[in-house]
mmCIF file of C-alpha atoms in Angstrom:
data_model
loop_
_atom_site.group_PDB
_atom_site.id
_atom_site.type_symbol
_atom_site.label_atom_id
_atom_site.label_comp_id
_atom_site.label_asym_id
_atom_site.label_seq_id
_atom_site.Cartn_x
_atom_site.Cartn_y
_atom_site.Cartn_z
ATOM 1 C CA MET A 1 0.105 -0.171 0.130
ATOM 2 C CA ILE A 2 1.257 3.446 -1.068
ATOM 3 C CA ASN A 3 -0.834 6.521 0.411
ATOM 4 C CA GLY A 4 -3.391 4.032 1.196
ATOM 5 C CA ALA A 5 -3.602 3.010 -2.605
ATOM 6 C CA PRO A 6 -2.521 -0.774 -3.420
ATOM 7 C CA ARG A 7 0.514 -1.047 -5.491
ATOM 8 C CA LEU A 8 1.094 -4.411 -7.657
ATOM 9 C CA ASN A 9 5.104 -5.070 -6.921
ATOM 10 C CA LEU A 10 5.358 -8.388 -8.121
ATOM 11 C CA GLU A 11 7.479 -10.352 -10.980
ATOM 12 C CA ILE A 12 8.172 -13.636 -11.926
ATOM 13 C CA ALA A 13 11.954 -13.970 -11.876
ATOM 14 C CA HIS A 14 14.191 -17.631 -12.899
ATOM 15 C CA VAL A 15 16.064 -19.188 -10.581
ATOM 16 C CA ARG A 16 17.976 -20.450 -13.180
ATOM 17 C CA ALA A 17 18.014 -17.973 -16.434
ATOM 18 C CA PHE A 18 15.731 -19.484 -18.985
ATOM 19 C CA GLU A 19 17.784 -18.367 -22.189
ATOM 20 C CA GLU A 20 21.516 -19.156 -23.090
ATOM 21 C CA GLY A 21 23.772 -16.740 -21.381
ATOM 22 C CA GLY A 22 21.932 -15.497 -19.127
ATOM 23 C CA LYS A 23 22.271 -15.009 -14.949
ATOM 24 C CA ARG A 24 22.677 -18.748 -13.372
ATOM 25 C CA TYR A 25 22.192 -20.349 -16.753
ATOM 26 C CA ASP A 26 22.336 -24.270 -16.034
ATOM 27 C CA PRO A 27 22.428 -26.177 -19.355
ATOM 28 C CA ASP A 28 21.694 -29.538 -17.895
ATOM 29 C CA TRP A 29 18.019 -28.301 -17.393
ATOM 30 C CA SER A 30 15.602 -28.695 -20.237
ATOM 31 C CA VAL A 31 13.663 -25.771 -21.557
ATOM 32 C CA SER A 32 10.561 -27.800 -19.692
ATOM 33 C CA GLU A 33 12.405 -27.576 -16.786
ATOM 34 C CA ARG A 34 13.726 -24.133 -16.618
ATOM 35 C CA ASN A 35 10.377 -23.057 -17.362
ATOM 36 C CA SER A 36 8.825 -25.190 -14.526
ATOM 37 C CA PHE A 37 7.632 -23.580 -11.063
ATOM 38 C CA ALA A 38 10.588 -25.244 -9.332
ATOM 39 C CA ASN A 39 12.523 -22.546 -10.960
ATOM 40 C CA LEU A 40 10.539 -19.567 -11.155
ATOM 41 C CA ILE A 41 10.298 -16.995 -7.807
ATOM 42 C CA LEU A 42 7.997 -14.502 -6.819
ATOM 43 C CA LEU A 43 10.346 -11.369 -6.251
ATOM 44 C CA CYS A 44 9.825 -7.607 -5.893
ATOM 45 C CA HIS A 45 10.723 -5.146 -8.977
ATOM 46 C CA PRO A 46 13.894 -4.072 -7.046
ATOM 47 C CA HIS A 47 14.964 -7.477 -5.871
ATOM 48 C CA HIS A 48 14.339 -8.961 -9.518
ATOM 49 C CA SER A 49 16.979 -6.266 -10.621
ATOM 50 C CA GLU A 50 19.359 -6.902 -7.848
ATOM 51 C CA ILE A 51 20.142 -10.831 -8.774
ATOM 52 C CA ASP A 52 19.927 -10.288 -12.473
ATOM 53 C CA GLY A 53 22.012 -7.025 -12.453
ATOM 54 C CA THR A 54 25.953 -6.633 -12.151
ATOM 55 C CA ASN A 55 26.002 -7.910 -8.779
ATOM 56 C CA SER A 56 24.359 -11.289 -9.804
ATOM 57 C CA ASP A 57 27.454 -13.044 -8.575
ATOM 58 C CA GLN A 58 26.097 -12.373 -4.902
ATOM 59 C CA TYR A 59 22.571 -14.316 -5.720
ATOM 60 C CA PRO A 60 23.773 -17.799 -6.491
ATOM 61 C CA VAL A 61 21.059 -20.572 -6.862
ATOM 62 C CA GLU A 62 21.498 -21.986 -3.573
ATOM 63 C CA LEU A 63 20.279 -18.718 -1.819
ATOM 64 C CA LEU A 64 17.442 -18.109 -4.728
ATOM 65 C CA GLU A 65 16.129 -21.707 -3.750
ATOM 66 C CA ARG A 66 16.148 -20.712 -0.144
ATOM 67 C CA TRP A 67 14.160 -17.526 -0.110
ATOM 68 C CA LYS A 68 11.374 -19.929 -2.620
ATOM 69 C CA HIS A 69 11.286 -22.414 0.175
ATOM 70 C CA GLU A 70 11.348 -19.845 2.963
ATOM 71 C CA ARG A 71 8.536 -17.928 1.401
ATOM 72 C CA GLU A 72 6.538 -20.192 -0.527
ATOM 73 C CA ALA A 73 6.616 -23.409 1.429
ATOM 74 C CA ASP A 74 3.044 -23.119 3.017
ATOM 75 C CA GLY A 75 1.882 -23.246 -0.539
ATOM 76 C CA LEU A 76 4.280 -25.533 -2.159
ATOM 77 C CA SER A 77 2.197 -28.867 -1.958
ATOM 78 C CA ALA A 78 -0.441 -27.072 -3.606
ATOM 79 C CA LEU A 79 1.459 -26.195 -6.520
ATOM 80 C CA ALA A 80 3.572 -29.593 -6.627
ATOM 81 C CA GLY A 81 3.354 -31.052 -9.983
ATOM 82 C CA LEU A 82 3.022 -27.400 -11.682
ATOM 83 C CA GLY A 83 4.794 -27.403 -14.773
ATOM 84 C CA ASP A 84 5.558 -25.137 -17.717
ATOM 85 C CA LEU A 85 4.557 -22.162 -15.433
ATOM 86 C CA THR A 86 4.251 -19.558 -18.108
ATOM 87 C CA GLU A 87 3.126 -15.854 -17.533
ATOM 88 C CA GLN A 88 0.145 -16.822 -19.579
ATOM 89 C CA ARG A 89 -0.547 -19.429 -17.439
ATOM 90 C CA LEU A 90 -0.281 -17.773 -14.082
ATOM 91 C CA GLY A 91 -2.577 -15.017 -15.475
ATOM 92 C CA GLU A 92 -5.289 -17.833 -16.135
ATOM 93 C CA MET A 93 -4.661 -18.870 -12.301
ATOM 94 C CA ILE A 94 -5.070 -15.304 -11.119
ATOM 95 C CA SER A 95 -8.351 -14.852 -13.396
ATOM 96 C CA GLU A 96 -9.885 -18.203 -12.356
ATOM 97 C CA ALA A 97 -9.274 -17.097 -8.928
ATOM 98 C CA GLN A 98 -11.003 -13.903 -9.898
ATOM 99 C CA THR A 99 -13.961 -15.672 -11.063
ATOM 100 C CA ALA A 100 -14.382 -17.830 -7.750
ATOM 101 C CA LEU A 101 -14.112 -14.970 -5.643
ATOM 102 C CA VAL A 102 -16.613 -12.962 -7.742
ATOM 103 C CA THR A 103 -18.930 -16.118 -7.383
ATOM 104 C CA ARG A 104 -18.772 -16.062 -3.472
ATOM 105 C CA ILE A 105 -19.420 -12.249 -3.707
ATOM 106 C CA GLU A 106 -22.867 -12.422 -5.833
ATOM 107 C CA PRO A 107 -24.914 -13.628 -3.114
ATOM 108 C CA ALA A 108 -23.991 -10.598 -0.775
ATOM 109 C CA LEU A 109 -24.527 -8.069 -4.242
ATOM 110 C CA GLU A 110 -28.181 -9.497 -4.348
ATOM 111 C CA GLU A 111 -29.201 -8.493 -0.595
ATOM 112 C CA PHE A 112 -27.105 -5.057 -1.139
ATOM 113 C CA ALA A 113 -29.440 -4.202 -4.514
ATOM 114 C CA LYS A 114 -32.371 -4.751 -2.625
ATOM 115 C CA ALA A 115 -31.485 -1.103 -1.073
ATOM 116 C CA ALA A 116 -29.773 0.219 -3.771
ATOM 117 C CA PRO A 117 -31.242 -1.308 -7.340
ATOM 118 C CA GLU A 118 -28.858 1.119 -9.559
ATOM 119 C CA LEU A 119 -25.768 1.056 -7.907
ATOM 120 C CA GLY A 120 -26.008 -3.003 -7.421
ATOM 121 C CA SER A 121 -26.919 -3.594 -10.699
ATOM 122 C CA LEU A 122 -23.686 -1.626 -11.946
ATOM 123 C CA LEU A 123 -21.440 -3.442 -9.354
ATOM 124 C CA LYS A 124 -22.672 -6.915 -10.936
ATOM 125 C CA VAL A 125 -22.092 -5.431 -14.366
ATOM 126 C CA THR A 126 -18.330 -4.374 -13.228
ATOM 127 C CA LEU A 127 -17.669 -7.909 -11.487
ATOM 128 C CA LYS A 128 -18.614 -9.845 -14.289
ATOM 129 C CA GLU A 129 -16.281 -7.986 -16.293
ATOM 130 C CA LEU A 130 -13.714 -8.470 -13.922
ATOM 131 C CA SER A 131 -14.195 -12.300 -13.901
ATOM 132 C CA ASP A 132 -13.848 -12.489 -17.750
ATOM 133 C CA PRO A 133 -10.331 -13.539 -18.439
ATOM 134 C CA ARG A 134 -10.689 -12.737 -22.067
ATOM 135 C CA ILE A 135 -11.658 -8.996 -20.917
ATOM 136 C CA HIS A 136 -8.548 -8.576 -18.611
ATOM 137 C CA GLY A 137 -6.192 -11.472 -19.684
ATOM 138 C CA PHE A 138 -3.289 -11.388 -16.844
ATOM 139 C CA GLY A 139 -5.989 -9.897 -13.954
ATOM 140 C CA LEU A 140 -6.065 -6.323 -13.132
ATOM 141 C CA SER A 141 -3.601 -3.633 -14.330
ATOM 142 C CA GLU A 142 -1.930 -1.554 -11.297
ATOM 143 C CA ASP A 143 -4.535 1.527 -12.570
ATOM 144 C CA GLU A 144 -7.460 -0.517 -12.087
ATOM 145 C CA ILE A 145 -6.701 -2.431 -8.620
ATOM 146 C CA ARG A 146 -6.210 1.481 -7.455
ATOM 147 C CA SER A 147 -9.374 2.349 -8.849
ATOM 148 C CA LEU A 148 -11.198 -0.507 -7.479
ATOM 149 C CA SER A 149 -9.349 0.262 -4.202
ATOM 150 C CA ARG A 150 -11.007 3.912 -4.067
ATOM 151 C CA SER A 151 -14.012 3.416 -4.909
ATOM 152 C CA SER A 152 -14.236 0.532 -2.243
ATOM 153 C CA ASP A 153 -13.189 3.431 -0.088
ATOM 154 C CA ARG A 154 -15.979 5.791 -0.864
ATOM 155 C CA LEU A 155 -18.784 2.916 -0.850
ATOM 156 C CA LEU A 156 -17.811 2.065 2.622
ATOM 157 C CA HIS A 157 -20.717 4.313 3.760
ATOM 158 C CA LEU A 158 -23.608 2.722 1.635
ATOM 159 C CA GLN A 159 -24.228 0.321 4.547
ATOM 160 C CA ASP A 160 -25.260 3.224 6.673
ATOM 161 C CA THR A 161 -26.665 5.371 3.891
ATOM 162 C CA ALA A 162 -28.991 2.439 2.758
ATOM 163 C CA PHE A 163 -30.874 2.645 6.019
ATOM 164 C CA LEU A 164 -30.983 6.123 6.136
ATOM 165 C CA LEU A 165 -32.646 6.660 2.442
ATOM 166 C CA PHE A 166 -35.219 4.024 3.433
ATOM 167 C CA GLU A 167 -36.148 5.562 6.565
ATOM 168 C CA ALA A 168 -36.347 9.208 4.526
ATOM 169 C CA SER A 169 -38.311 7.618 1.914
ATOM 170 C CA GLN A 170 -40.715 6.275 4.207
ATOM 171 C CA ARG A 171 -41.281 9.674 5.845
ATOM 172 C CA LEU A 172 -41.856 11.080 2.600
ATOM 173 C CA LEU A 173 -44.717 8.163 1.649
ATOM 174 C CA HIS A 174 -47.423 11.112 2.547
ATOM 175 C CA LEU A 175 -46.302 13.502 -0.095
ATOM 176 C CA GLN A 176 -48.524 11.991 -2.783
ATOM 177 C CA ASP A 177 -51.537 13.311 -0.400
ATOM 178 C CA THR A 178 -50.172 16.397 0.156
ATOM 179 C CA ALA A 179 -49.521 16.891 -3.567
ATOM 180 C CA SER A 180 -53.233 16.594 -4.170
ATOM 181 C CA THR A 181 -54.080 19.080 -1.588
ATOM 182 C CA LEU A 182 -52.170 21.594 -2.670
ATOM 183 C CA ALA A 183 -53.201 21.060 -5.983
ATOM 184 C CA ASP A 184 -56.899 21.649 -5.047
ATOM 185 C CA ALA A 185 -55.899 24.606 -2.850
ATOM 186 C CA ALA A 186 -54.465 26.300 -6.040
ATOM 187 C CA GLN A 187 -57.074 25.657 -7.922
ATOM 188 C CA ASP A 188 -59.638 27.486 -5.459
ATOM 189 C CA LEU A 189 -57.148 30.128 -5.799
ATOM 190 C CA VAL A 190 -57.559 30.631 -9.339
ATOM 191 C CA GLY A 191 -60.459 32.884 -9.040
ATOM 192 C CA LEU A 192 -58.657 35.445 -6.782
ATOM 193 C CA ALA A 193 -57.083 37.810 -9.375
ATOM 194 C CA ASP A 194 -60.213 38.500 -10.569
ATOM 195 C CA ASP A 195 -61.943 39.064 -7.713
ATOM 196 C CA ALA A 196 -59.218 41.584 -6.578
ATOM 197 C CA SER A 197 -59.809 43.692 -9.895
ATOM 198 C CA THR A 198 -63.133 43.922 -9.236
ATOM 199 C CA LEU A 199 -62.755 45.177 -5.571
ATOM 200 C CA HIS A 200 -60.173 47.917 -7.290
ATOM 201 C CA GLN A 201 -62.744 48.897 -9.783
ATOM 202 C CA ALA A 202 -65.247 49.339 -6.971
ATOM 203 C CA ALA A 203 -63.504 51.057 -4.922
ATOM 204 C CA LEU A 204 -62.446 53.301 -7.748
ATOM 205 C CA ARG A 205 -66.265 54.285 -8.267
ATOM 206 C CA ALA A 206 -66.630 55.188 -4.137
ATOM 207 C CA ASP A 207 -63.630 57.171 -4.498
ATOM 208 C CA ARG A 208 -65.040 59.106 -7.220
ATOM 209 C CA VAL A 209 -68.469 59.516 -5.560
ATOM 210 C CA ALA A 210 -67.077 60.609 -2.022
ATOM 211 C CA THR A 211 -65.074 63.270 -4.068
ATOM 212 C CA ARG A 212 -68.524 64.563 -5.807
ATOM 213 C CA LEU A 213 -69.796 64.852 -2.408
ATOM 214 C CA VAL A 214 -67.591 66.270 -0.478
ATOM 215 C CA ASP A 215 -67.518 69.320 -3.384
ATOM 216 C CA SER A 216 -71.628 69.573 -2.743
ATOM 217 C CA LEU A 217 -70.739 69.821 0.802
ATOM 218 C CA GLU A 218 -68.350 72.801 0.344
ATOM 219 C CA GLY A 219 -71.251 74.965 -1.048
ATOM 220 C CA LEU A 220 -73.377 74.973 1.491
ATOM 221 C CA PRO A 221 -72.156 77.620 3.482
ATOM 222 C CA HIS A 222 -72.901 79.982 0.497
ATOM 223 C CA SER A 223 -76.246 78.655 -0.017
ATOM 224 C CA ALA A 224 -77.322 79.274 3.150
ATOM 225 C CA GLN A 225 -76.296 82.732 3.251
ATOM 226 C CA LEU A 226 -78.852 83.112 -0.030
ATOM 227 C CA LEU A 227 -81.551 81.514 1.392
ATOM 228 C CA GLN A 228 -81.197 83.591 4.364
ATOM 229 C CA ALA A 229 -81.070 86.837 2.804
ATOM 230 C CA ALA A 230 -84.280 85.636 0.855
ATOM 231 C CA ALA A 231 -86.227 85.191 4.135
ATOM 232 C CA ASP A 232 -85.051 88.781 5.449
ATOM 233 C CA ARG A 233 -86.366 90.261 2.216
ATOM 234 C CA ALA A 234 -89.505 88.349 2.207
ATOM 235 C CA ASP A 235 -90.082 89.242 5.953
ATOM 236 C CA ARG A 236 -89.813 92.715 5.062
ATOM 237 C CA ALA A 237 -92.252 92.707 2.224
ATOM 238 C CA ALA A 238 -94.713 91.065 4.421
ATOM 239 C CA ASP A 239 -94.571 93.626 7.007
ATOM 240 C CA ARG A 240 -94.879 96.621 4.604
ATOM 241 C CA MET A 241 -98.145 94.580 3.102
ATOM 242 C CA GLY A 242 -99.287 94.496 6.758
ATOM 243 C CA ARG A 243 -98.752 98.022 7.472
ATOM 244 C CA GLY A 244 -100.682 98.660 4.290
ATOM 245 C CA TYR A 245 -103.630 96.902 5.528
#
């Protein structure tokens, strides 16, 4: 792991060189023997370069075989009898192991898909591709491994998130009825615009009537004075007529 991301750091090295002139080449070994599992050792890139580099004389066959025994002793019985282990064959074995892993994962994906159907379907397609050796040949590349690792890290929260989404969906079940209620209320409000316009026009008419009434009332004092003067003249005329009789 480097900065939390897996890095593939494994190479197939030959204890005895496969080709004549190579490091630790043994002419007594046949082509089949030189390419058998017994003559292969898995090393990281720096060690592979070291044993086949300028210091190769420091890494004799005996030392490499001791390394192989110490590191692979637990799995030797399972690999016993393997011959002609080429890079292609090793790739096939890794792909077969991936297929077996996918087979074990699929039941868990079925359960996961119940909570997140779309994501579950996507993961199923991805796993199906990963298990097909025709697509990936020697297995997963370093970039693919890092990408899958990052994706798995980002998906770690899904177990809790799925339950939260389910609870939220339960709380939102009433929205269908609420939406219907809101639609009815909106329909009831459709006529408000016309009612408001009618009220506004009535208010304008009432204002005009009030203005005319105020104008009429403002002329009342002058009219009263005229009536008083007329009454005084009538009174004087009546008095004169009374004295004449």
